[in-house]
CSV table of C-alpha atoms in Angstrom, one decimal:
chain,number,residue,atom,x,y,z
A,8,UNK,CA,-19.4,-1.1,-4.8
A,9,UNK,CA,-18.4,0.5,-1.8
A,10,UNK,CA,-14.5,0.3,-1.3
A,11,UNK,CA,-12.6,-1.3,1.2
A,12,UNK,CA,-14.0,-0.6,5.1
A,13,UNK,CA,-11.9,-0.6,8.3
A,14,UNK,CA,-13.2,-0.4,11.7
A,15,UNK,CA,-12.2,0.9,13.8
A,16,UNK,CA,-10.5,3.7,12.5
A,17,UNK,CA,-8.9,4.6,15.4
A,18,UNK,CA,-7.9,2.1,18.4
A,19,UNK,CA,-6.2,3.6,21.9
A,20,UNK,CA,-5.0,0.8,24.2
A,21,UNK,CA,-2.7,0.4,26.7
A,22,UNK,CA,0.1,-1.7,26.7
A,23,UNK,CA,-0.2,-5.5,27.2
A,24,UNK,CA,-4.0,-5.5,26.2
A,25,UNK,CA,-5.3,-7.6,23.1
A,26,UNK,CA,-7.0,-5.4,19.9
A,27,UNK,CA,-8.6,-6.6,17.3
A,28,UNK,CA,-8.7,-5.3,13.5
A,29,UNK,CA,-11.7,-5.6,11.2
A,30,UNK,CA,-11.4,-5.7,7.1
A,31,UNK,CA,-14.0,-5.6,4.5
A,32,UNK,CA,-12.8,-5.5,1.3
A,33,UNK,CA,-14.4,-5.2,-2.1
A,34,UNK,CA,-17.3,-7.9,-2.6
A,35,UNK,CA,-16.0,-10.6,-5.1
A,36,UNK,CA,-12.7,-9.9,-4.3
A,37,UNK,CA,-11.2,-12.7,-3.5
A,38,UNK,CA,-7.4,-11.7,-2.4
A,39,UNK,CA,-6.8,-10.0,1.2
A,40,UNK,CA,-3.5,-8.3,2.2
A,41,UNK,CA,-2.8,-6.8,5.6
A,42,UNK,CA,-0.1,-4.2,5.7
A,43,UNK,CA,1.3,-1.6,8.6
A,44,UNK,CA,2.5,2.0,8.0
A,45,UNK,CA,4.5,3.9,10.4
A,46,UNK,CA,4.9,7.8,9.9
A,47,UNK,CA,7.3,9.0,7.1
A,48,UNK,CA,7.1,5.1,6.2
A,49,UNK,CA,5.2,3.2,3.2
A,50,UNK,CA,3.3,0.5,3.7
A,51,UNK,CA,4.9,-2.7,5.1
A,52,UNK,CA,3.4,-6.2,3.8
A,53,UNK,CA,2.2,-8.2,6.7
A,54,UNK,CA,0.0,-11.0,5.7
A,55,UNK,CA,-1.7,-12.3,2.4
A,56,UNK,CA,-5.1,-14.5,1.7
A,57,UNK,CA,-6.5,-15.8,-1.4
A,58,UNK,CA,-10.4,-16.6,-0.3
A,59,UNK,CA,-10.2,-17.7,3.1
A,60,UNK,CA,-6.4,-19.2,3.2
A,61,UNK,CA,-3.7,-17.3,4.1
A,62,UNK,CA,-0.8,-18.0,1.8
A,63,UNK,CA,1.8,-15.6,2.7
A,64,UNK,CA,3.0,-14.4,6.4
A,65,UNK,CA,5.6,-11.7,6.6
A,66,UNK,CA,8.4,-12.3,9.5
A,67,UNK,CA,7.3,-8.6,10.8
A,68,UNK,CA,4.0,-11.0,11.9
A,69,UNK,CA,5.3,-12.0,15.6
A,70,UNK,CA,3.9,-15.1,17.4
A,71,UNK,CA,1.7,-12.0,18.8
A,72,UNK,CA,0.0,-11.3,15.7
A,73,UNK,CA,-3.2,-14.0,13.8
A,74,UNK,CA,-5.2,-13.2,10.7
A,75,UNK,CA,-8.3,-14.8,10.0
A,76,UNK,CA,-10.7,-14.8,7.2
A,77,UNK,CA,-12.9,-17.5,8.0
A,78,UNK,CA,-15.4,-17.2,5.2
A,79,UNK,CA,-13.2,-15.9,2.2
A,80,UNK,CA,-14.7,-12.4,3.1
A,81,UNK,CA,-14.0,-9.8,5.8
A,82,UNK,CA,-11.1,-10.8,7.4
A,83,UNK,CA,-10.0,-9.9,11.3
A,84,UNK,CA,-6.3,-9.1,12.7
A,85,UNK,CA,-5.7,-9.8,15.9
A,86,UNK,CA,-2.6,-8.2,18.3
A,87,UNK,CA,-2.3,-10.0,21.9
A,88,UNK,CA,0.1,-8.4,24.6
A,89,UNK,CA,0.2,-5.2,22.5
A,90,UNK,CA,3.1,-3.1,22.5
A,91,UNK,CA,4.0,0.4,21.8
A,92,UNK,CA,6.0,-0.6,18.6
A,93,UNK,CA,2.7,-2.1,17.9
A,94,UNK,CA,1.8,1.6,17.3
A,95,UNK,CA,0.8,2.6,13.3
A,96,UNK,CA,-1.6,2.3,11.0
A,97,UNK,CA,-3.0,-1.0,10.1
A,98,UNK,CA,-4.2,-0.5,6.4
A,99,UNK,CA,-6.1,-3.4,4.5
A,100,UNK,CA,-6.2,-3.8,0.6
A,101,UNK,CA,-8.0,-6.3,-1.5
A,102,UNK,CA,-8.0,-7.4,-5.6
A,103,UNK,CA,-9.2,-9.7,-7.9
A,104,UNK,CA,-7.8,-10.5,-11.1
A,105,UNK,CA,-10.7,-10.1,-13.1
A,106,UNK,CA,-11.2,-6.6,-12.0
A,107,UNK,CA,-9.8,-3.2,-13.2
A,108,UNK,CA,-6.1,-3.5,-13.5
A,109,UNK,CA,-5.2,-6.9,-12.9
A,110,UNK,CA,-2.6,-6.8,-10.2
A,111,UNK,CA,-4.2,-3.5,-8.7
A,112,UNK,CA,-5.1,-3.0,-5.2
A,113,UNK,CA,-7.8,-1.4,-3.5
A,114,UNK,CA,-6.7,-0.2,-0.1
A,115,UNK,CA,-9.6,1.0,3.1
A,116,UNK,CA,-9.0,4.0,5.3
A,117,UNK,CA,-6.5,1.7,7.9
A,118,UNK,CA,-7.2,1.5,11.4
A,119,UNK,CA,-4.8,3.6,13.1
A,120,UNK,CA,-3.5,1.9,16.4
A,121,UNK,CA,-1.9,4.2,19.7
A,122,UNK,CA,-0.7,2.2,22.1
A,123,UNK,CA,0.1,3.6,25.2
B,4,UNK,CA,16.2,-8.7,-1.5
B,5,UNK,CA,14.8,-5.4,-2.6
B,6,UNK,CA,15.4,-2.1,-2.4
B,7,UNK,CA,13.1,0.7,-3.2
B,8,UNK,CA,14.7,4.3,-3.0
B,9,UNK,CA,12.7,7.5,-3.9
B,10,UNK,CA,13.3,10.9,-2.9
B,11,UNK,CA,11.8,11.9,0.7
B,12,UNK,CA,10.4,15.3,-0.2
B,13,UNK,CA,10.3,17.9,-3.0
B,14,UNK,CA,8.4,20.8,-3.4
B,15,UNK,CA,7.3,22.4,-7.0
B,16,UNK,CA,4.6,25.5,-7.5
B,17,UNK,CA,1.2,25.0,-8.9
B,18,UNK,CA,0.7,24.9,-12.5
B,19,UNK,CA,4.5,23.4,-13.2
B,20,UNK,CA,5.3,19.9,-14.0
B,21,UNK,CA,7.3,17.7,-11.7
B,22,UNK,CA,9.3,14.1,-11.9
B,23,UNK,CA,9.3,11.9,-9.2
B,24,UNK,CA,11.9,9.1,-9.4
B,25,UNK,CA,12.0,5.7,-8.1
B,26,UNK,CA,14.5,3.0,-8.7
B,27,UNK,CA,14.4,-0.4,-7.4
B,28,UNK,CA,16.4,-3.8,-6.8
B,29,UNK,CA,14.3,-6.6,-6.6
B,30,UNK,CA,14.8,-10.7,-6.6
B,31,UNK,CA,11.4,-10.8,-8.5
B,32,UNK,CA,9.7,-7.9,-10.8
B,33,UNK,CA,5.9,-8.4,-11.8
B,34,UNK,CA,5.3,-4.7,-12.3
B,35,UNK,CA,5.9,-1.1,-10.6
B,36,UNK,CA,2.8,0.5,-8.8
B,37,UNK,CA,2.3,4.9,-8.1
B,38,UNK,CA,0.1,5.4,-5.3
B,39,UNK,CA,-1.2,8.5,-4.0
B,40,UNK,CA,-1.8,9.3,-0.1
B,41,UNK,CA,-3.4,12.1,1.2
B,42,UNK,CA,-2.0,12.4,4.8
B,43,UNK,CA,-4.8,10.1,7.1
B,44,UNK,CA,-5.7,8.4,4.2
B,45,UNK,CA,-5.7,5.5,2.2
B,46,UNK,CA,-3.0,5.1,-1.0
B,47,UNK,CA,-4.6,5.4,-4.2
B,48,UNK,CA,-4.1,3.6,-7.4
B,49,UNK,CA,-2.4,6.4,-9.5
B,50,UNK,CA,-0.9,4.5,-12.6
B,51,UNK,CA,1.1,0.4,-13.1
B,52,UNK,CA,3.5,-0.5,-14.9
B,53,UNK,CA,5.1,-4.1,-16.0
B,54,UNK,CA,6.6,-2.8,-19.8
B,55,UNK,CA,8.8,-0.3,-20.8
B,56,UNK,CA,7.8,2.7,-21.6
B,57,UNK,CA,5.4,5.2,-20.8
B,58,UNK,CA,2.1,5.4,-19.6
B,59,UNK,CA,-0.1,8.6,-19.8
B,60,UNK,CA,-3.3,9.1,-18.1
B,61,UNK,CA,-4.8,12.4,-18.0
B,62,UNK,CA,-2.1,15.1,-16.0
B,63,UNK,CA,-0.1,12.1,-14.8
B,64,UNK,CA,2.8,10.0,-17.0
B,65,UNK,CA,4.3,7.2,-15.7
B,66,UNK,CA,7.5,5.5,-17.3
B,67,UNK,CA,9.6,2.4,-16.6
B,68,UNK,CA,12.8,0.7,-17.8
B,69,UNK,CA,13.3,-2.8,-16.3
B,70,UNK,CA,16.7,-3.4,-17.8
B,71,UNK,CA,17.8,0.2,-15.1
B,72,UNK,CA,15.4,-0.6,-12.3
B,73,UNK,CA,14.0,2.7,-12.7
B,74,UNK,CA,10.4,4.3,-13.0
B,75,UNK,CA,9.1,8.1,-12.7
B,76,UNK,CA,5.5,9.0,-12.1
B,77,UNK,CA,5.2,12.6,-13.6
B,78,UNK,CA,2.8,15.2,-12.6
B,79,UNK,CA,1.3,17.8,-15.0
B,80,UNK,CA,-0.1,21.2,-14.2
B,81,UNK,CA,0.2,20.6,-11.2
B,82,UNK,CA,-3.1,21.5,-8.6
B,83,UNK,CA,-2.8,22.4,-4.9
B,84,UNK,CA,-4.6,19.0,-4.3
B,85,UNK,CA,-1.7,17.0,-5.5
B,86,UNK,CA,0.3,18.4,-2.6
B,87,UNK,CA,0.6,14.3,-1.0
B,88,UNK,CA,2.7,11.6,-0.7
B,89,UNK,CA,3.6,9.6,-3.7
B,90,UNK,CA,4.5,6.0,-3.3
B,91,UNK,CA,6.3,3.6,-5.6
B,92,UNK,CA,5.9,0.4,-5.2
B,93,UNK,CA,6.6,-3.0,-6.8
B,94,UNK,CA,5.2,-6.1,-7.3
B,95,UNK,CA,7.8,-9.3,-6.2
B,96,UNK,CA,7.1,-11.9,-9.0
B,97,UNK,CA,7.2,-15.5,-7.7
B,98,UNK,CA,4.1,-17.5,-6.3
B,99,UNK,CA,0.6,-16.4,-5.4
B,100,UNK,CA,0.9,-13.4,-3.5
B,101,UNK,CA,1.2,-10.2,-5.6
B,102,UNK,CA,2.6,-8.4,-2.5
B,103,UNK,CA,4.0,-4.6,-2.7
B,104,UNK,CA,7.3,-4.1,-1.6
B,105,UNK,CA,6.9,0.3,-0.9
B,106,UNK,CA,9.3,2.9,-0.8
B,107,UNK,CA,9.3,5.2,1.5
B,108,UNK,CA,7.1,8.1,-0.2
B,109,UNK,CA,8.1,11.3,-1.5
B,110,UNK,CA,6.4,14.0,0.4
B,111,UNK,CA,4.7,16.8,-2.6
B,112,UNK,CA,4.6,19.8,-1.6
B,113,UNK,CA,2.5,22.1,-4.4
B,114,UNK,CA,3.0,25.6,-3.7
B,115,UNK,CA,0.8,28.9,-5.2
């Protein structure tokens, strides 16, 4: 059991280019949450997928922003026409009810976005 | 709508014990969640709630009462390593999701 993985862990683009996020969560975990943190900020919910459908999107999640998790496994988060409020750090979590605490999540390391 | 207010730093010396409070308004309540996060890291699962009462797990305590909207994750003899951020966070109850709704952290600082 490895943990939540993020790559990358760091992403520097320049304004108006397209990024792309990568999530692994916990194997057998079948629920997926996206969320962004700005400094001196918690974590913001963005997006939520139980297996590979994506039940919840938060109205922070522009027209500019798609999730995917094609397979009900790692799941990708996409940014097009990036923009410098775009800048924080994406952090993924993951659970399963039949694991540990029921409702706990298991967060990865974030990919921390700089857009310039 | 919710509304998750903690305080945004304290400070407290190694050894001693501290309180961190949180109270919330929320449409929905499915539990309260302590997280612990380094600076550049991930949060940490530290402690969840969903009864009253209090829940002790080695150094750390946490407590809630629903009826005030109110939780406190407290930290016994306390270790230079627990210098962190300390997020509450609650769980909206209502369909599948299970989302957080954070506050904004309370910034530990453990001094020698």
């Amino acid at each position: 059991d490895t943990g939540v993985s993020q790559n990358p862990r760091h992403k520097i683009t320049k304004r108006g280019q397209n990024v792309t996020f990568r999530c692994d969560p916990i194997s057998e975990h079948n629920r997926l949450y996206w969320y962004r943190q700005t400094l001196g900020q918690g974590p913001e919910f963005l997006t939520y997928f139980q297996n590979e459908a994506q039940l919840e999107k938060s109205r922070l999640l522009s027209d500019r922003f798609s999730a995917e998790r094609p397979k009900g496994s790692f799941s990708t988060l996409e940014i097009q026409r990036t923009e410098q409020g775009d800048s924080a750090m994406y952090l993924c979590a993951s659970s399963s009810p039949t694991r540990g605490t029921s409702y706990e999540q298991y967060f990865g390391p974030g990919t921390r976005l700089t857009v310039t | 709508g919710q509304n998750i207010d903690q305080p945004t730093e304290m400070t407290a010396t190694e050894g001693a014990i501290v309180q961190i409070n949180c109270t919330y308004q929320t449409s929905g309540f499915n539990g309260l969640f302590w997280y612990q996060q380094h600076a550049g890291e991930a949060p940490t699962f530290l402690s969840y709630n969903v009864l009253d009462g209090l829940e002790e797990k080695g150094r750390f305590s946490s407590f809630l009462s629903r009826s005030k909207g109110y939780s406190y994750l407290l930290l016994k003899e306390l270790q230079m390593k627990d210098s962190a951020s300390y997020l509450c966070a609650v769980m909206r109850a209502g369909g599948a999701t299970n989302k957080l709704i954070f506050g904004t952290g309370t910034l530990l600082a453990v001094q020698p």
